[in-house]
Coordinates of C-alpha atoms in Angstrom, one line a residue:
M1 CA 0.2 0.2 -0.1
S2 CA 1.3 3.7 -1.0
E3 CA 2.3 6.0 1.9
K4 CA -0.8 8.0 1.0
N5 CA -2.9 5.2 2.0
Q6 CA -1.4 4.9 5.1
P7 CA -2.2 8.0 7.4
T8 CA -0.7 6.9 10.3
A9 CA 0.7 9.9 11.6
V10 CA -1.5 12.3 13.2
Y11 CA -1.4 16.2 12.6
G12 CA -2.7 19.2 13.9
G13 CA -4.0 22.3 12.2
Q14 CA -4.9 25.7 12.7
A15 CA -6.5 28.5 11.1
V16 CA -4.9 31.9 10.7
I17 CA -5.6 35.2 9.2
E18 CA -5.2 34.5 5.3
G19 CA -3.6 31.0 5.7
V20 CA -3.2 27.8 7.5
M21 CA -0.9 26.3 9.9
F22 CA -0.1 22.4 10.5
A23 CA 1.6 20.9 13.3
G24 CA 3.8 17.8 12.0
Q25 CA 5.9 15.2 13.8
K26 CA 9.2 17.4 13.4
V27 CA 8.1 21.2 12.0
N28 CA 5.1 23.4 12.1
V29 CA 4.3 25.1 8.9
T30 CA 2.1 28.2 8.2
A31 CA 1.2 28.7 4.4
V32 CA 0.0 32.3 3.4
R33 CA -1.1 33.5 0.2
R34 CA -0.1 36.8 -1.2
K35 CA -2.1 39.1 -3.6
D36 CA 0.1 38.2 -6.3
N37 CA -1.1 34.6 -5.7
T38 CA 2.5 33.4 -4.5
I39 CA 2.2 31.2 -1.2
H40 CA 4.8 31.8 1.4
Y41 CA 5.5 29.7 4.2
L42 CA 6.8 30.1 7.9
E43 CA 8.6 26.8 8.8
V44 CA 9.5 26.1 12.4
P45 CA 11.1 23.1 13.6
R46 CA 9.7 21.6 16.6
K47 CA 11.9 21.4 19.6
E48 CA 11.3 18.7 22.2
I49 CA 11.8 19.8 25.7
G50 CA 12.4 16.7 28.1
W51 CA 10.5 18.0 31.1
V52 CA 7.4 19.4 28.9
Q53 CA 7.3 15.8 27.2
A54 CA 7.2 14.2 30.4
L55 CA 4.6 16.0 31.4
K56 CA 2.5 15.6 28.4
K57 CA 2.1 11.7 29.4
I58 CA 0.5 12.7 32.7
P59 CA -3.4 12.3 32.7
L60 CA -5.1 15.5 33.5
I61 CA -2.0 17.6 33.5
R62 CA -1.6 17.0 29.7
G63 CA -4.5 18.8 29.0
I64 CA -3.2 22.1 30.6
V65 CA 0.2 21.8 29.0
G66 CA -1.2 21.1 25.4
I67 CA -3.2 24.4 25.8
V68 CA -0.1 26.6 27.1
E69 CA 2.0 25.0 23.9
A70 CA -0.7 25.4 21.4
S71 CA -1.4 28.9 22.4
A72 CA 2.4 29.6 22.2
K73 CA 2.5 28.0 18.8
G74 CA -0.2 29.5 17.5
A75 CA 0.6 33.0 18.4
Q76 CA 4.0 32.8 16.6
H77 CA 2.2 31.5 13.2
L78 CA -0.9 34.1 13.6
N79 CA 1.9 36.7 14.0
F80 CA 3.4 35.7 10.8
S81 CA 0.0 35.7 9.0
A82 CA -0.8 38.9 10.2
E83 CA 2.5 40.8 9.1
V84 CA 1.8 39.4 5.4
F85 CA -1.6 40.5 5.6
A86 CA -0.5 43.9 6.9
E87 CA 2.0 44.1 4.5
E88 CA -0.2 43.6 1.6
E89 CA -2.3 46.3 3.0
G90 CA 0.8 48.4 3.1
V91 CA 0.5 49.0 6.9
V92 CA 4.1 47.3 7.8
K93 CA 7.1 49.0 7.2
E94 CA 9.9 47.5 5.1
E95 CA 11.6 44.6 6.9
K96 CA 14.9 45.4 5.8
K97 CA 14.4 48.8 7.6
E98 CA 13.2 47.1 11.1
S99 CA 15.4 47.2 13.9
L100 CA 16.1 44.0 16.1
T101 CA 15.0 46.1 18.9
G102 CA 11.6 46.8 17.5
R103 CA 11.4 43.3 16.2
I104 CA 11.8 41.8 19.5
S105 CA 9.5 44.5 21.1
M106 CA 6.7 43.4 18.1
I107 CA 7.2 40.0 19.4
L108 CA 6.8 40.6 22.9
G109 CA 3.7 42.6 22.5
V110 CA 1.8 39.9 20.6
A111 CA 2.9 37.5 23.3
V112 CA 1.5 39.9 26.1
V113 CA -1.8 40.9 24.2
G114 CA -2.2 37.0 23.5
I115 CA -1.6 36.3 27.3
L116 CA -4.3 39.0 28.4
S117 CA -6.7 38.1 26.1
F118 CA -6.4 34.5 27.2
L119 CA -6.9 35.8 30.8
F120 CA -9.7 38.2 29.9
G121 CA -11.4 35.4 28.2
K122 CA -11.0 32.9 31.2
F123 CA -12.3 35.7 33.5
V124 CA -15.6 36.4 31.5
F125 CA -16.6 32.5 30.8
T126 CA -15.5 31.6 34.3
L127 CA -16.9 34.5 36.5
V128 CA -19.8 36.2 34.5
P129 CA -21.9 33.3 34.0
P130 CA -22.4 32.4 37.8
T131 CA -22.7 36.2 38.3
I132 CA -25.5 36.4 35.9
E133 CA -27.0 33.0 37.3
Q134 CA -27.1 34.3 40.8
V135 CA -28.6 37.6 40.0
L136 CA -31.3 36.2 37.9
F137 CA -32.0 32.6 39.6
G138 CA -30.1 33.2 42.8
G139 CA -33.5 32.9 45.1
L140 CA -35.1 30.4 42.5
F141 CA -34.7 27.0 44.3
Q142 CA -31.9 25.9 47.0
N143 CA -30.6 22.9 44.9
Q144 CA -27.2 23.7 43.8
I145 CA -27.0 21.4 40.9
G146 CA -29.7 23.1 39.3
H147 CA -27.9 26.4 39.6
N148 CA -24.9 24.6 38.0
L149 CA -26.9 23.6 35.1
I150 CA -28.4 27.1 34.8
E151 CA -24.8 28.5 34.9
G152 CA -23.6 26.1 32.1
L153 CA -26.5 27.0 29.9
I154 CA -25.4 30.7 30.1
K155 CA -22.0 29.7 29.3
I156 CA -23.3 28.1 26.1
I157 CA -25.5 31.0 25.3
L158 CA -22.6 33.7 25.6
L159 CA -20.0 31.2 23.6
V160 CA -22.7 30.8 20.8
G161 CA -23.6 34.5 20.9
Y162 CA -20.1 35.7 20.8
I163 CA -18.8 33.3 17.9
Y164 CA -22.0 34.2 16.0
F165 CA -22.0 38.0 16.2
I166 CA -17.8 37.9 15.1
S167 CA -18.3 35.4 12.5
L168 CA -20.6 38.3 10.5
T169 CA -17.2 40.3 10.3
P170 CA -15.5 39.7 6.7
M171 CA -12.3 39.1 8.5
I172 CA -13.3 36.4 10.9
K173 CA -15.6 35.0 8.3
R174 CA -12.4 34.4 6.1
L175 CA -10.8 32.7 9.1
F176 CA -13.4 30.5 9.5
Q177 CA -13.4 29.6 5.8
Y178 CA -9.7 28.6 6.4
H179 CA -10.7 26.4 9.6
G180 CA -12.6 24.8 7.2
A181 CA -10.3 24.0 4.9
E182 CA -7.8 22.8 7.3
H183 CA -10.5 20.3 8.5
K184 CA -11.3 18.9 5.2
V185 CA -7.6 18.3 4.1
I186 CA -7.1 16.5 7.5
S187 CA -10.2 14.2 6.5
A188 CA -8.9 13.8 3.0
Y189 CA -5.8 12.6 4.1
E190 CA -7.1 10.3 7.1
A191 CA -9.3 8.7 4.0
G192 CA -6.2 7.9 2.2
L193 CA -6.8 10.4 -1.0
E194 CA -4.5 12.1 -2.9
L195 CA -4.8 15.8 -1.7
T196 CA -6.2 17.6 -4.6
V197 CA -8.6 20.8 -4.4
Q198 CA -11.7 18.5 -6.1
N199 CA -11.0 15.7 -3.7
V200 CA -10.6 17.9 -0.6
Q201 CA -13.6 19.6 -1.2
K202 CA -15.9 16.6 -1.2
F203 CA -15.3 16.3 2.9
S204 CA -17.1 18.3 5.6
T205 CA -15.8 21.1 7.3
L206 CA -16.4 19.4 10.6
H207 CA -13.9 17.2 12.5
Y208 CA -13.6 15.5 15.6
R209 CA -10.4 16.5 16.9
C210 CA -11.0 20.4 16.6
G211 CA -10.3 22.6 19.3
S212 CA -14.0 24.1 19.1
S213 CA -15.3 20.6 20.7
F214 CA -12.6 21.1 23.5
I215 CA -14.4 24.3 24.4
V216 CA -17.8 22.7 24.5
F217 CA -16.5 20.0 26.6
T218 CA -15.0 22.4 29.5
V219 CA -18.7 23.6 29.9
I220 CA -20.0 20.2 30.1
V221 CA -17.3 18.8 32.4
G222 CA -17.4 22.0 34.4
V223 CA -21.3 21.5 35.2
V224 CA -20.5 17.9 36.5
I225 CA -17.4 18.8 38.4
Y226 CA -19.0 21.8 40.1
S227 CA -21.6 19.4 41.3
F228 CA -19.6 17.5 43.7
F229 CA -18.6 20.7 45.3
Q230 CA -20.8 22.6 48.0
Y231 CA -20.8 26.3 48.4
D232 CA -22.1 28.9 51.1
S233 CA -21.8 32.3 49.4
F234 CA -21.6 33.7 46.2
L235 CA -18.0 34.5 46.8
E236 CA -17.2 31.0 47.8
R237 CA -18.9 29.9 44.7
I238 CA -16.5 32.2 42.5
I239 CA -13.3 31.4 44.3
Q240 CA -14.1 27.6 43.9
R241 CA -14.8 28.2 40.1
I242 CA -11.3 29.9 40.0
V243 CA -9.4 26.9 41.8
L244 CA -11.4 24.3 39.9
L245 CA -10.7 25.7 36.5
P246 CA -7.6 23.4 36.0
L247 CA -9.2 20.6 36.8
V248 CA -12.0 21.4 34.5
I249 CA -9.6 22.2 31.6
G250 CA -7.5 18.6 32.5
V251 CA -10.5 16.2 32.5
S252 CA -12.1 17.8 29.3
Y253 CA -9.0 17.2 27.5
E254 CA -9.0 13.4 28.5
V255 CA -12.9 13.6 27.5
L256 CA -12.0 14.9 24.2
R257 CA -9.3 12.3 24.0
F258 CA -11.9 9.6 24.8
T259 CA -14.4 10.8 22.5
N260 CA -11.8 10.9 19.6
S261 CA -11.1 7.2 20.3
L262 CA -14.7 6.2 19.7
R263 CA -15.8 8.2 16.9
D264 CA -15.3 5.1 14.6
I265 CA -18.0 3.2 16.5
P266 CA -21.7 4.1 15.3
V267 CA -23.3 3.8 18.7
L268 CA -20.7 6.0 20.5
R269 CA -20.2 8.7 17.7
F270 CA -22.9 10.9 19.5
L271 CA -20.4 11.6 22.3
G272 CA -18.5 14.0 20.1
Y273 CA -21.5 15.7 18.7
P274 CA -21.7 18.8 20.9
G275 CA -18.3 19.8 19.6
L276 CA -19.5 19.2 15.9
W277 CA -22.7 21.4 16.4
L278 CA -20.3 24.4 17.8
Q279 CA -18.1 23.9 14.5
L280 CA -21.2 24.5 12.6
L281 CA -20.2 28.2 13.7
T282 CA -16.4 28.0 13.6
T283 CA -16.0 26.8 10.3
K284 CA -17.3 28.0 7.0
E285 CA -17.1 26.5 3.6
P286 CA -13.9 27.7 2.0
D287 CA -13.2 28.3 -1.9
D288 CA -11.0 26.4 -4.0
S289 CA -8.0 29.0 -3.4
Q290 CA -8.1 28.6 0.3
V291 CA -8.4 24.9 0.0
E292 CA -5.2 25.1 -2.2
V293 CA -3.4 27.0 0.5
S294 CA -4.4 24.6 3.0
I295 CA -3.1 21.7 0.7
A296 CA 0.0 23.5 0.3
S297 CA 0.8 24.1 3.9
F298 CA 0.2 20.3 4.6
N299 CA 2.0 19.1 1.8
R300 CA 5.1 21.4 2.8
M301 CA 4.7 20.1 6.5
R302 CA 5.0 16.3 5.3
E303 CA 7.9 17.0 2.8
L304 CA 9.9 18.7 5.8
D305 CA 8.7 15.8 8.4
R306 CA 10.5 13.6 5.8
Q307 CA 13.6 15.4 5.3
I308 CA 14.3 16.4 8.9

């Protein structure tokens, strides 16, 4: 059987502004199309750090490590994609004229903004829902499980509403189209097909291993975990949510891995449906040009994986 019919390696992808990033076993590659139709690549060899790899083998801990690692990796490639996009719009000054100090400052700035955005997002989706629930339904009943369920429902409503409204903007819509293209390429590869635009476009924009599924699982798992802990005041409830957040993330990651392992069993495929439903918002049907970029990124990543 030919190599293309033996897709044994597992690759991760991520949509970036006007491009797609794929993470291979040895290298991460981002492909971005310029206005002149040329495709430019950012190729970053993966550096394995011993203690990080050790942590990634520990259940519950590996989920948190994976998120931190993915955030760092994604920020670097998103920065490259954003620079290319800005250069096309005439916003960024010529690279040759940029000082080393300015370059370092820009990278640090992106990292700081990324960290602040992450913290703000966690603050909003961890603290705001229980606050809303307390204000609207605090005196409705004494059953704390009921309050946890309503809190989870509020989180889903906020999450879906936020994603829906940002998806209406042209830039985010194109980002979600590249997200869909990335999923299509991975599905075509896993099916053992030649990666042509025609073959790739036959597949769905939805995929079980998408990070969107992880977001949904954090809400569902959170409701279950919170139900095992009692609180006597609203302040205690908020502190409890913050303290339990690492546990929720760790368990959610394990649940995601478990549902992925069951996706080929017809009776149990439904366990991954909540994440797929959210992907109806976070992915859009890509055009052929976007699929071409995704294929180019994936093929370049595989080529470099074989060389290194």
